[in-house]
């Protein structure tokens, strides 16, 4: 990830004044992890609620289906996406191996308070009084330095897997971007920073590995608190344990069930800005399970760090003034670090 992005994190260090728990040793939920007011919104009945659409990327109508999903849900699942099954399996295996290491070993690759990459708690933790029942590991660029500390003997194998995953995800993210933008009537001529061939070669990204251990009291715990993503798109792989929930207006929290081989795509705040508010960035969270652990791998995809993101010219006019002022991804991350889920409101245009 370009250094300018890391400047945003450096300006807002996250300090955690507690020791890292060994979740497997706990028979009951510590008070510091007990969320007394977990639900600001109702939970939809998962037996009758629809969930996010599942879109076959080989479907001739994929463009229209993606547009509808972005407008109504802000999220969808994709199948026939081209990512090899064995790569998904290998990346899950590397993630599982990482989080299975002894705590002291994982802490050798701890993320510094003002850093981007490494092992640690979710950066959004600082906005909540209670702790989250999860661990995370962020990869920004090459994981070599951190993986060498975690696996002195076999770091190369794990590096190769993660780097191949990043390469494949970058290609898929570019393809998904054109489905999302194309559904708005946008072409390569309208997005200069996509590059002359529209491949988004200079896009920025990070990889977030998440682990949600089995929890003795899941109804009072929270794996990852509600938030929107500060990205263009987030592409999420989840293992076969449910936990991801998205907020559907008028319904409440809806579970996004794991589908073998499928990937979840979330609309991020920056697509919301580019679409001039047409496509909502989806509020989502992760809940935990009494009997099973859950793994997820999020590919966080953004523009080149210095490119100004604003409502696309083709989508604004006298009757549709721009809702947001221009902002770079670095500046937006800085805003999100200050204002969290109110960040979009803080970049509203004076014309809106």
mmCIF file of C-alpha atoms in Angstrom:
data_model
loop_
_atom_site.group_PDB
_atom_site.id
_atom_site.type_symbol
_atom_site.label_atom_id
_atom_site.label_comp_id
_atom_site.label_asym_id
_atom_site.label_seq_id
_atom_site.Cartn_x
_atom_site.Cartn_y
_atom_site.Cartn_z
ATOM 1 C CA UNK A 1 0.000 0.000 0.000
ATOM 2 C CA UNK A 2 1.472 3.402 -0.899
ATOM 3 C CA UNK A 3 3.077 5.217 2.005
ATOM 4 C CA UNK A 4 0.642 8.119 1.722
ATOM 5 C CA UNK A 5 -2.139 5.791 2.867
ATOM 6 C CA UNK A 6 -0.135 4.774 5.898
ATOM 7 C CA UNK A 7 0.151 8.474 6.782
ATOM 8 C CA UNK A 8 -3.587 8.447 7.547
ATOM 9 C CA UNK A 9 -3.087 5.674 10.105
ATOM 10 C CA UNK A 10 0.045 7.269 11.516
ATOM 11 C CA UNK A 11 -1.954 10.412 12.271
ATOM 12 C CA UNK A 12 -4.476 8.385 14.302
ATOM 13 C CA UNK A 13 -2.670 5.701 16.300
ATOM 14 C CA UNK A 14 -4.819 3.055 18.008
ATOM 15 C CA UNK A 15 -3.706 2.046 21.501
ATOM 16 C CA UNK A 16 -5.261 -0.938 23.247
ATOM 17 C CA UNK A 17 -4.763 -0.967 26.989
ATOM 18 C CA UNK A 18 -5.346 -4.680 27.535
ATOM 19 C CA UNK A 19 -3.512 -7.907 27.028
ATOM 20 C CA UNK A 20 -4.411 -10.175 24.111
ATOM 21 C CA UNK A 21 -6.701 -12.932 25.352
ATOM 22 C CA UNK A 22 -6.264 -16.594 24.631
ATOM 23 C CA UNK A 23 -9.906 -17.072 23.612
ATOM 24 C CA UNK A 24 -9.699 -20.882 23.737
ATOM 25 C CA UNK A 25 -9.052 -20.887 27.488
ATOM 26 C CA UNK A 26 -12.209 -18.939 28.437
ATOM 27 C CA UNK A 27 -15.277 -20.754 29.766
ATOM 28 C CA UNK A 28 -17.367 -17.609 30.189
ATOM 29 C CA UNK A 29 -17.561 -14.173 28.592
ATOM 30 C CA UNK A 30 -15.444 -11.521 30.359
ATOM 31 C CA UNK A 31 -17.343 -8.326 31.180
ATOM 32 C CA UNK A 32 -15.070 -6.326 28.867
ATOM 33 C CA UNK A 33 -16.505 -8.381 25.944
ATOM 34 C CA UNK A 34 -20.178 -8.232 27.017
ATOM 35 C CA UNK A 35 -22.239 -5.931 24.793
ATOM 36 C CA UNK A 36 -25.334 -4.921 26.753
ATOM 37 C CA UNK A 37 -26.896 -2.933 23.889
ATOM 38 C CA UNK A 38 -25.941 -4.953 20.850
ATOM 39 C CA UNK A 39 -28.903 -4.180 18.608
ATOM 40 C CA UNK A 40 -29.704 -0.658 17.528
ATOM 41 C CA UNK A 41 -31.604 -2.234 14.610
ATOM 42 C CA UNK A 42 -33.879 -5.310 14.622
ATOM 43 C CA UNK A 43 -32.649 -8.661 13.364
ATOM 44 C CA UNK A 44 -34.654 -9.885 10.396
ATOM 45 C CA UNK A 45 -36.134 -13.373 10.632
ATOM 46 C CA UNK A 46 -33.507 -15.369 8.778
ATOM 47 C CA UNK A 47 -36.127 -17.996 7.867
ATOM 48 C CA UNK A 48 -38.255 -15.538 5.901
ATOM 49 C CA UNK A 49 -35.828 -12.739 5.016
ATOM 50 C CA UNK A 50 -34.248 -12.721 1.610
ATOM 51 C CA UNK A 51 -30.505 -12.443 1.675
ATOM 52 C CA UNK A 52 -28.208 -10.624 -0.718
ATOM 53 C CA UNK A 53 -28.486 -11.697 -4.379
ATOM 54 C CA UNK A 54 -26.183 -14.419 -5.726
ATOM 55 C CA UNK A 55 -24.913 -13.413 -9.166
ATOM 56 C CA UNK A 56 -23.283 -15.714 -11.710
ATOM 57 C CA UNK A 57 -20.601 -13.612 -13.394
ATOM 58 C CA UNK A 58 -21.101 -15.696 -16.563
ATOM 59 C CA UNK A 59 -24.749 -14.571 -16.726
ATOM 60 C CA UNK A 60 -25.329 -12.336 -19.790
ATOM 61 C CA UNK A 61 -27.417 -10.070 -17.510
ATOM 62 C CA UNK A 62 -24.676 -9.742 -14.860
ATOM 63 C CA UNK A 63 -24.352 -5.964 -15.413
ATOM 64 C CA UNK A 64 -28.054 -5.337 -14.691
ATOM 65 C CA UNK A 65 -28.095 -7.805 -11.781
ATOM 66 C CA UNK A 66 -25.068 -6.125 -10.169
ATOM 67 C CA UNK A 67 -26.667 -2.684 -10.567
ATOM 68 C CA UNK A 68 -29.898 -3.854 -8.934
ATOM 69 C CA UNK A 69 -28.005 -5.500 -6.074
ATOM 70 C CA UNK A 70 -25.905 -2.375 -5.459
ATOM 71 C CA UNK A 71 -28.982 -0.140 -5.396
ATOM 72 C CA UNK A 72 -31.182 -2.316 -3.172
ATOM 73 C CA UNK A 73 -28.654 -4.071 -0.913
ATOM 74 C CA UNK A 74 -25.197 -2.517 -1.280
ATOM 75 C CA UNK A 75 -23.890 -6.088 -1.368
ATOM 76 C CA UNK A 76 -24.119 -9.336 -3.350
ATOM 77 C CA UNK A 77 -22.438 -12.725 -3.691
ATOM 78 C CA UNK A 78 -20.663 -13.866 -6.866
ATOM 79 C CA UNK A 79 -20.101 -17.329 -8.326
ATOM 80 C CA UNK A 80 -18.086 -18.292 -11.424
ATOM 81 C CA UNK A 81 -15.713 -15.478 -10.481
ATOM 82 C CA UNK A 82 -12.564 -17.171 -11.779
ATOM 83 C CA UNK A 83 -10.649 -17.487 -8.491
ATOM 84 C CA UNK A 84 -9.406 -21.116 -8.316
ATOM 85 C CA UNK A 85 -10.966 -23.184 -5.520
ATOM 86 C CA UNK A 86 -7.552 -24.499 -4.443
ATOM 87 C CA UNK A 87 -6.308 -20.908 -3.982
ATOM 88 C CA UNK A 88 -9.290 -20.127 -1.735
ATOM 89 C CA UNK A 89 -8.595 -23.331 0.226
ATOM 90 C CA UNK A 90 -4.874 -22.578 0.542
ATOM 91 C CA UNK A 91 -5.499 -19.004 1.680
ATOM 92 C CA UNK A 92 -7.991 -20.219 4.287
ATOM 93 C CA UNK A 93 -5.412 -22.797 5.421
ATOM 94 C CA UNK A 94 -2.701 -20.124 5.796
ATOM 95 C CA UNK A 95 -5.129 -17.940 7.773
ATOM 96 C CA UNK A 96 -6.088 -20.848 10.020
ATOM 97 C CA UNK A 97 -2.424 -21.689 10.564
ATOM 98 C CA UNK A 98 -1.648 -18.067 11.474
ATOM 99 C CA UNK A 99 -4.396 -17.710 14.063
ATOM 100 C CA UNK A 100 -3.568 -21.157 15.527
ATOM 101 C CA UNK A 101 -0.068 -19.971 16.499
ATOM 102 C CA UNK A 102 0.609 -19.302 20.209
ATOM 103 C CA UNK A 103 -0.300 -15.744 21.240
ATOM 104 C CA UNK A 104 3.318 -14.821 21.962
ATOM 105 C CA UNK A 105 4.306 -15.963 18.471
ATOM 106 C CA UNK A 106 1.561 -13.879 16.836
ATOM 107 C CA UNK A 107 2.601 -10.833 18.854
ATOM 108 C CA UNK A 108 6.037 -10.963 17.187
ATOM 109 C CA UNK A 109 4.198 -9.623 14.133
ATOM 110 C CA UNK A 110 1.986 -7.192 16.059
ATOM 111 C CA UNK A 111 0.738 -4.110 14.255
ATOM 112 C CA UNK A 112 2.222 -0.954 15.733
ATOM 113 C CA UNK A 113 -0.323 1.596 17.069
ATOM 114 C CA UNK A 114 0.260 3.849 14.056
ATOM 115 C CA UNK A 115 0.857 1.062 11.527
ATOM 116 C CA UNK A 116 -1.238 -0.559 8.813
ATOM 117 C CA UNK A 117 0.049 -4.142 8.633
ATOM 118 C CA UNK A 118 0.383 -6.912 11.201
ATOM 119 C CA UNK A 119 -1.473 -8.776 13.925
ATOM 120 C CA UNK A 120 -3.949 -7.056 16.219
ATOM 121 C CA UNK A 121 -7.480 -6.026 17.019
ATOM 122 C CA UNK A 122 -9.809 -4.247 14.601
ATOM 123 C CA UNK A 123 -8.903 -0.581 14.164
ATOM 124 C CA UNK A 124 -12.544 0.350 14.782
ATOM 125 C CA UNK A 125 -12.211 -1.012 18.356
ATOM 126 C CA UNK A 126 -11.305 2.449 19.616
ATOM 127 C CA UNK A 127 -14.838 3.708 18.800
ATOM 128 C CA UNK A 128 -16.509 1.222 21.163
ATOM 129 C CA UNK A 129 -16.405 0.787 24.933
ATOM 130 C CA UNK A 130 -16.603 -3.020 24.707
ATOM 131 C CA UNK A 131 -14.091 -5.346 23.069
ATOM 132 C CA UNK A 132 -14.778 -7.555 20.062
ATOM 133 C CA UNK A 133 -14.535 -11.340 20.048
ATOM 134 C CA UNK A 134 -12.051 -11.557 17.186
ATOM 135 C CA UNK A 135 -8.444 -11.308 16.072
ATOM 136 C CA UNK A 136 -7.141 -9.829 12.856
ATOM 137 C CA UNK A 137 -4.088 -9.690 10.650
ATOM 138 C CA UNK A 138 -3.629 -7.036 7.962
ATOM 139 C CA UNK A 139 -1.431 -7.519 4.892
ATOM 140 C CA UNK A 140 -0.464 -4.359 3.002
ATOM 141 C CA UNK A 141 1.915 -5.134 0.151
ATOM 142 C CA UNK A 142 4.258 -8.058 0.772
ATOM 143 C CA UNK A 143 3.723 -10.045 3.988
ATOM 144 C CA UNK A 144 7.356 -11.240 3.925
ATOM 145 C CA UNK A 145 8.733 -9.345 6.942
ATOM 146 C CA UNK A 146 5.852 -10.332 9.218
ATOM 147 C CA UNK A 147 5.574 -13.916 7.985
ATOM 148 C CA UNK A 148 9.295 -14.439 8.562
ATOM 149 C CA UNK A 149 8.655 -13.704 12.249
ATOM 150 C CA UNK A 150 5.598 -15.968 12.416
ATOM 151 C CA UNK A 151 6.975 -18.955 10.498
ATOM 152 C CA UNK A 152 10.790 -18.815 10.507
ATOM 153 C CA UNK A 153 10.997 -22.147 8.632
ATOM 154 C CA UNK A 154 8.125 -22.006 6.155
ATOM 155 C CA UNK A 155 7.334 -18.330 5.581
ATOM 156 C CA UNK A 156 7.983 -18.636 1.815
ATOM 157 C CA UNK A 157 5.085 -21.050 1.305
ATOM 158 C CA UNK A 158 2.612 -18.768 3.081
ATOM 159 C CA UNK A 159 3.954 -15.629 1.343
ATOM 160 C CA UNK A 160 3.502 -17.236 -2.077
ATOM 161 C CA UNK A 161 -0.114 -18.147 -1.288
ATOM 162 C CA UNK A 162 -1.030 -14.679 -0.012
ATOM 163 C CA UNK A 163 0.706 -12.885 -2.880
ATOM 164 C CA UNK A 164 -1.057 -15.076 -5.472
ATOM 165 C CA UNK A 165 -4.371 -14.372 -3.718
ATOM 166 C CA UNK A 166 -3.712 -10.614 -3.854
ATOM 167 C CA UNK A 167 -2.902 -10.795 -7.580
ATOM 168 C CA UNK A 168 -6.039 -12.775 -8.406
ATOM 169 C CA UNK A 169 -8.215 -10.520 -6.262
ATOM 170 C CA UNK A 170 -6.870 -7.395 -7.959
ATOM 171 C CA UNK A 171 -7.942 -8.774 -11.350
ATOM 172 C CA UNK A 172 -11.381 -9.729 -10.046
ATOM 173 C CA UNK A 173 -11.806 -6.327 -8.352
ATOM 174 C CA UNK A 174 -11.144 -4.561 -11.671
ATOM 175 C CA UNK A 175 -13.731 -6.753 -13.379
ATOM 176 C CA UNK A 176 -16.294 -6.067 -10.634
ATOM 177 C CA UNK A 177 -15.585 -2.332 -10.792
ATOM 178 C CA UNK A 178 -16.634 -2.237 -14.442
ATOM 179 C CA UNK A 179 -19.809 -4.174 -13.686
ATOM 180 C CA UNK A 180 -20.666 -1.682 -10.922
ATOM 181 C CA UNK A 181 -19.687 1.403 -12.920
ATOM 182 C CA UNK A 182 -21.100 0.006 -16.174
ATOM 183 C CA UNK A 183 -24.468 -0.448 -14.491
ATOM 184 C CA UNK A 184 -24.437 3.340 -13.939
ATOM 185 C CA UNK A 185 -23.669 3.982 -17.615
ATOM 186 C CA UNK A 186 -20.021 4.824 -16.908
ATOM 187 C CA UNK A 187 -17.279 3.983 -19.442
ATOM 188 C CA UNK A 188 -13.467 4.045 -19.408
ATOM 189 C CA UNK A 189 -13.642 7.585 -20.831
ATOM 190 C CA UNK A 190 -15.314 8.760 -17.612
ATOM 191 C CA UNK A 191 -12.714 7.330 -15.186
ATOM 192 C CA UNK A 192 -9.273 8.600 -16.174
ATOM 193 C CA UNK A 193 -7.563 7.043 -13.146
ATOM 194 C CA UNK A 194 -8.580 3.566 -14.391
ATOM 195 C CA UNK A 195 -5.720 3.911 -16.885
ATOM 196 C CA UNK A 196 -5.736 3.898 -20.705
ATOM 197 C CA UNK A 197 -7.039 0.291 -20.881
ATOM 198 C CA UNK A 198 -9.315 0.562 -17.854
ATOM 199 C CA UNK A 199 -7.382 -2.037 -15.857
ATOM 200 C CA UNK A 200 -7.054 0.033 -12.653
ATOM 201 C CA UNK A 201 -3.345 -0.843 -12.645
ATOM 202 C CA UNK A 202 -2.478 1.733 -9.976
ATOM 203 C CA UNK A 203 -5.280 0.782 -7.585
ATOM 204 C CA UNK A 204 -4.395 0.327 -3.903
ATOM 205 C CA UNK A 205 -5.448 -2.589 -1.725
ATOM 206 C CA UNK A 206 -4.955 -4.381 1.568
ATOM 207 C CA UNK A 207 -5.905 -7.852 2.779
ATOM 208 C CA UNK A 208 -7.601 -8.342 6.149
ATOM 209 C CA UNK A 209 -7.616 -11.827 7.708
ATOM 210 C CA UNK A 210 -10.229 -12.182 10.479
ATOM 211 C CA UNK A 211 -10.691 -14.937 13.049
ATOM 212 C CA UNK A 212 -13.797 -15.276 15.226
ATOM 213 C CA UNK A 213 -13.295 -18.030 17.830
ATOM 214 C CA UNK A 214 -16.199 -20.062 19.208
ATOM 215 C CA UNK A 215 -17.736 -18.003 22.021
ATOM 216 C CA UNK A 216 -19.276 -19.195 25.336
ATOM 217 C CA UNK A 217 -22.018 -16.508 25.228
ATOM 218 C CA UNK A 218 -22.515 -15.443 21.589
ATOM 219 C CA UNK A 219 -25.769 -13.530 22.182
ATOM 220 C CA UNK A 220 -23.932 -10.974 24.337
ATOM 221 C CA UNK A 221 -20.700 -10.844 22.310
ATOM 222 C CA UNK A 222 -19.799 -9.095 19.053
ATOM 223 C CA UNK A 223 -17.272 -10.381 16.528
ATOM 224 C CA UNK A 224 -16.933 -7.140 14.581
ATOM 225 C CA UNK A 225 -19.144 -4.141 15.291
ATOM 226 C CA UNK A 226 -21.300 -2.492 12.639
ATOM 227 C CA UNK A 227 -19.463 -0.350 10.114
ATOM 228 C CA UNK A 228 -19.255 0.546 6.457
ATOM 229 C CA UNK A 229 -16.049 -0.049 4.501
ATOM 230 C CA UNK A 230 -13.811 2.886 3.551
ATOM 231 C CA UNK A 231 -13.142 1.231 0.176
ATOM 232 C CA UNK A 232 -14.427 1.220 -3.383
ATOM 233 C CA UNK A 233 -15.309 -2.456 -3.013
ATOM 234 C CA UNK A 234 -14.575 -5.176 -0.486
ATOM 235 C CA UNK A 235 -14.398 -8.795 -1.684
ATOM 236 C CA UNK A 236 -14.925 -11.226 1.176
ATOM 237 C CA UNK A 237 -14.239 -14.942 1.399
ATOM 238 C CA UNK A 238 -15.874 -16.639 4.391
ATOM 239 C CA UNK A 239 -15.461 -20.223 5.570
ATOM 240 C CA UNK A 240 -18.526 -22.433 6.062
ATOM 241 C CA UNK A 241 -19.618 -20.809 9.351
ATOM 242 C CA UNK A 242 -22.291 -18.087 9.227
ATOM 243 C CA UNK A 243 -21.628 -14.745 10.916
ATOM 244 C CA UNK A 244 -21.727 -11.914 8.380
ATOM 245 C CA UNK A 245 -24.844 -9.759 8.643
ATOM 246 C CA UNK A 246 -25.842 -6.796 6.480
ATOM 247 C CA UNK A 247 -28.403 -4.133 7.330
ATOM 248 C CA UNK A 248 -31.386 -4.071 4.972
ATOM 249 C CA UNK A 249 -33.572 -1.000 5.264
ATOM 250 C CA UNK A 250 -37.039 -1.914 6.502
ATOM 251 C CA UNK A 251 -35.959 -5.430 7.489
ATOM 252 C CA UNK A 252 -33.041 -5.158 9.914
ATOM 253 C CA UNK A 253 -29.974 -7.384 10.130
ATOM 254 C CA UNK A 254 -29.905 -10.158 7.527
ATOM 255 C CA UNK A 255 -27.444 -13.066 7.567
ATOM 256 C CA UNK A 256 -25.314 -13.586 4.449
ATOM 257 C CA UNK A 257 -25.017 -17.383 4.307
ATOM 258 C CA UNK A 258 -21.721 -18.958 3.237
ATOM 259 C CA UNK A 259 -22.040 -20.576 -0.193
ATOM 260 C CA UNK A 260 -19.201 -22.961 -1.158
ATOM 261 C CA UNK A 261 -16.882 -21.201 -3.607
ATOM 262 C CA UNK A 262 -18.825 -17.910 -3.577
ATOM 263 C CA UNK A 263 -17.429 -14.499 -2.647
ATOM 264 C CA UNK A 264 -19.305 -11.624 -1.002
ATOM 265 C CA UNK A 265 -18.935 -8.146 -2.528
ATOM 266 C CA UNK A 266 -19.668 -5.082 -0.382
ATOM 267 C CA UNK A 267 -20.153 -1.602 -1.814
ATOM 268 C CA UNK A 268 -17.750 0.737 0.006
ATOM 269 C CA UNK A 269 -18.005 4.413 0.888
ATOM 270 C CA UNK A 270 -16.029 5.488 -2.187
ATOM 271 C CA UNK A 271 -18.446 3.829 -4.642
ATOM 272 C CA UNK A 272 -21.240 5.558 -2.738
ATOM 273 C CA UNK A 273 -19.456 8.869 -3.428
ATOM 274 C CA UNK A 274 -18.704 8.035 -7.099
ATOM 275 C CA UNK A 275 -22.349 7.038 -7.676
ATOM 276 C CA UNK A 276 -23.491 10.331 -6.103
ATOM 277 C CA UNK A 277 -25.414 8.424 -3.465
ATOM 278 C CA UNK A 278 -27.179 5.994 -5.843
ATOM 279 C CA UNK A 279 -25.413 2.935 -4.433
ATOM 280 C CA UNK A 280 -25.378 2.710 -0.614
ATOM 281 C CA UNK A 281 -22.282 1.534 1.218
ATOM 282 C CA UNK A 282 -23.661 -1.337 3.235
ATOM 283 C CA UNK A 283 -23.609 -1.312 7.037
ATOM 284 C CA UNK A 284 -22.463 -4.753 8.149
ATOM 285 C CA UNK A 285 -21.156 -6.633 11.175
ATOM 286 C CA UNK A 286 -19.969 -10.076 12.255
ATOM 287 C CA UNK A 287 -21.663 -12.098 14.991
ATOM 288 C CA UNK A 288 -20.131 -15.140 16.678
ATOM 289 C CA UNK A 289 -21.043 -18.769 17.254
ATOM 290 C CA UNK A 290 -21.120 -20.934 20.380
ATOM 291 C CA UNK A 291 -19.794 -24.109 18.755
ATOM 292 C CA UNK A 292 -17.826 -23.092 15.668
ATOM 293 C CA UNK A 293 -15.053 -20.691 14.856
ATOM 294 C CA UNK A 294 -15.268 -18.527 11.739
ATOM 295 C CA UNK A 295 -12.637 -17.248 9.332
ATOM 296 C CA UNK A 296 -13.042 -14.496 6.776
ATOM 297 C CA UNK A 297 -10.615 -12.904 4.341
ATOM 298 C CA UNK A 298 -11.450 -9.382 3.141
ATOM 299 C CA UNK A 299 -9.782 -7.817 0.104
ATOM 300 C CA UNK A 300 -10.058 -4.053 0.635
ATOM 301 C CA UNK A 301 -9.882 -2.353 -2.753
ATOM 302 C CA UNK A 302 -9.363 1.353 -3.288
ATOM 303 C CA UNK A 303 -8.174 3.892 -5.855
ATOM 304 C CA UNK A 304 -4.621 5.210 -6.190
ATOM 305 C CA UNK A 305 -4.087 7.045 -2.907
ATOM 306 C CA UNK A 306 -3.634 10.510 -4.452
ATOM 307 C CA UNK A 307 -6.618 10.414 -6.868
ATOM 308 C CA UNK A 308 -9.512 12.697 -5.973
ATOM 309 C CA UNK A 309 -12.767 10.780 -5.683
ATOM 310 C CA UNK A 310 -15.988 12.709 -6.306
ATOM 311 C CA UNK A 311 -19.397 12.063 -7.893
ATOM 312 C CA UNK A 312 -18.827 11.095 -11.528
ATOM 313 C CA UNK A 313 -19.520 13.959 -13.915
ATOM 314 C CA UNK A 314 -22.003 11.921 -15.940
ATOM 315 C CA UNK A 315 -24.164 11.416 -12.821
ATOM 316 C CA UNK A 316 -24.504 15.071 -11.786
ATOM 317 C CA UNK A 317 -26.456 17.939 -13.314
ATOM 318 C CA UNK A 318 -28.840 20.785 -12.461
ATOM 319 C CA UNK A 319 -31.382 18.394 -10.925
ATOM 320 C CA UNK A 320 -28.685 16.127 -9.408
ATOM 321 C CA UNK A 321 -26.050 18.326 -7.758
ATOM 322 C CA UNK A 322 -22.943 16.567 -6.395
ATOM 323 C CA UNK A 323 -23.652 15.279 -2.885
ATOM 324 C CA UNK A 324 -19.982 15.011 -1.895
ATOM 325 C CA UNK A 325 -16.873 17.134 -2.268
ATOM 326 C CA UNK A 326 -13.727 15.676 -3.899
ATOM 327 C CA UNK A 327 -11.513 13.698 -1.509
ATOM 328 C CA UNK A 328 -8.549 11.319 -1.867
ATOM 329 C CA UNK A 329 -8.575 7.853 -0.289
ATOM 330 C CA UNK A 330 -5.819 8.970 2.104
ATOM 331 C CA UNK A 331 -7.901 11.972 3.173
ATOM 332 C CA UNK A 332 -11.005 9.847 3.514
ATOM 333 C CA UNK A 333 -9.218 7.295 5.729
ATOM 334 C CA UNK A 334 -8.100 10.214 7.880
ATOM 335 C CA UNK A 335 -11.719 11.438 8.071
ATOM 336 C CA UNK A 336 -12.972 7.928 8.907
ATOM 337 C CA UNK A 337 -10.384 7.631 11.680
ATOM 338 C CA UNK A 338 -11.830 10.810 13.231
ATOM 339 C CA UNK A 339 -15.559 10.448 12.541
ATOM 340 C CA UNK A 340 -16.019 6.685 11.941
ATOM 341 C CA UNK A 341 -19.564 5.961 10.649
ATOM 342 C CA UNK A 342 -20.310 9.695 10.340
ATOM 343 C CA UNK A 343 -17.426 10.173 7.874
ATOM 344 C CA UNK A 344 -19.637 10.352 4.768
ATOM 345 C CA UNK A 345 -21.742 13.094 6.344
ATOM 346 C CA UNK A 346 -18.601 15.102 7.002
ATOM 347 C CA UNK A 347 -17.625 15.139 3.306
ATOM 348 C CA UNK A 348 -21.036 16.291 2.063
ATOM 349 C CA UNK A 349 -20.825 18.956 -0.632
ATOM 350 C CA UNK A 350 -21.987 22.482 0.188
ATOM 351 C CA UNK A 351 -24.113 22.236 -2.974
ATOM 352 C CA UNK A 352 -26.083 19.211 -1.736
#
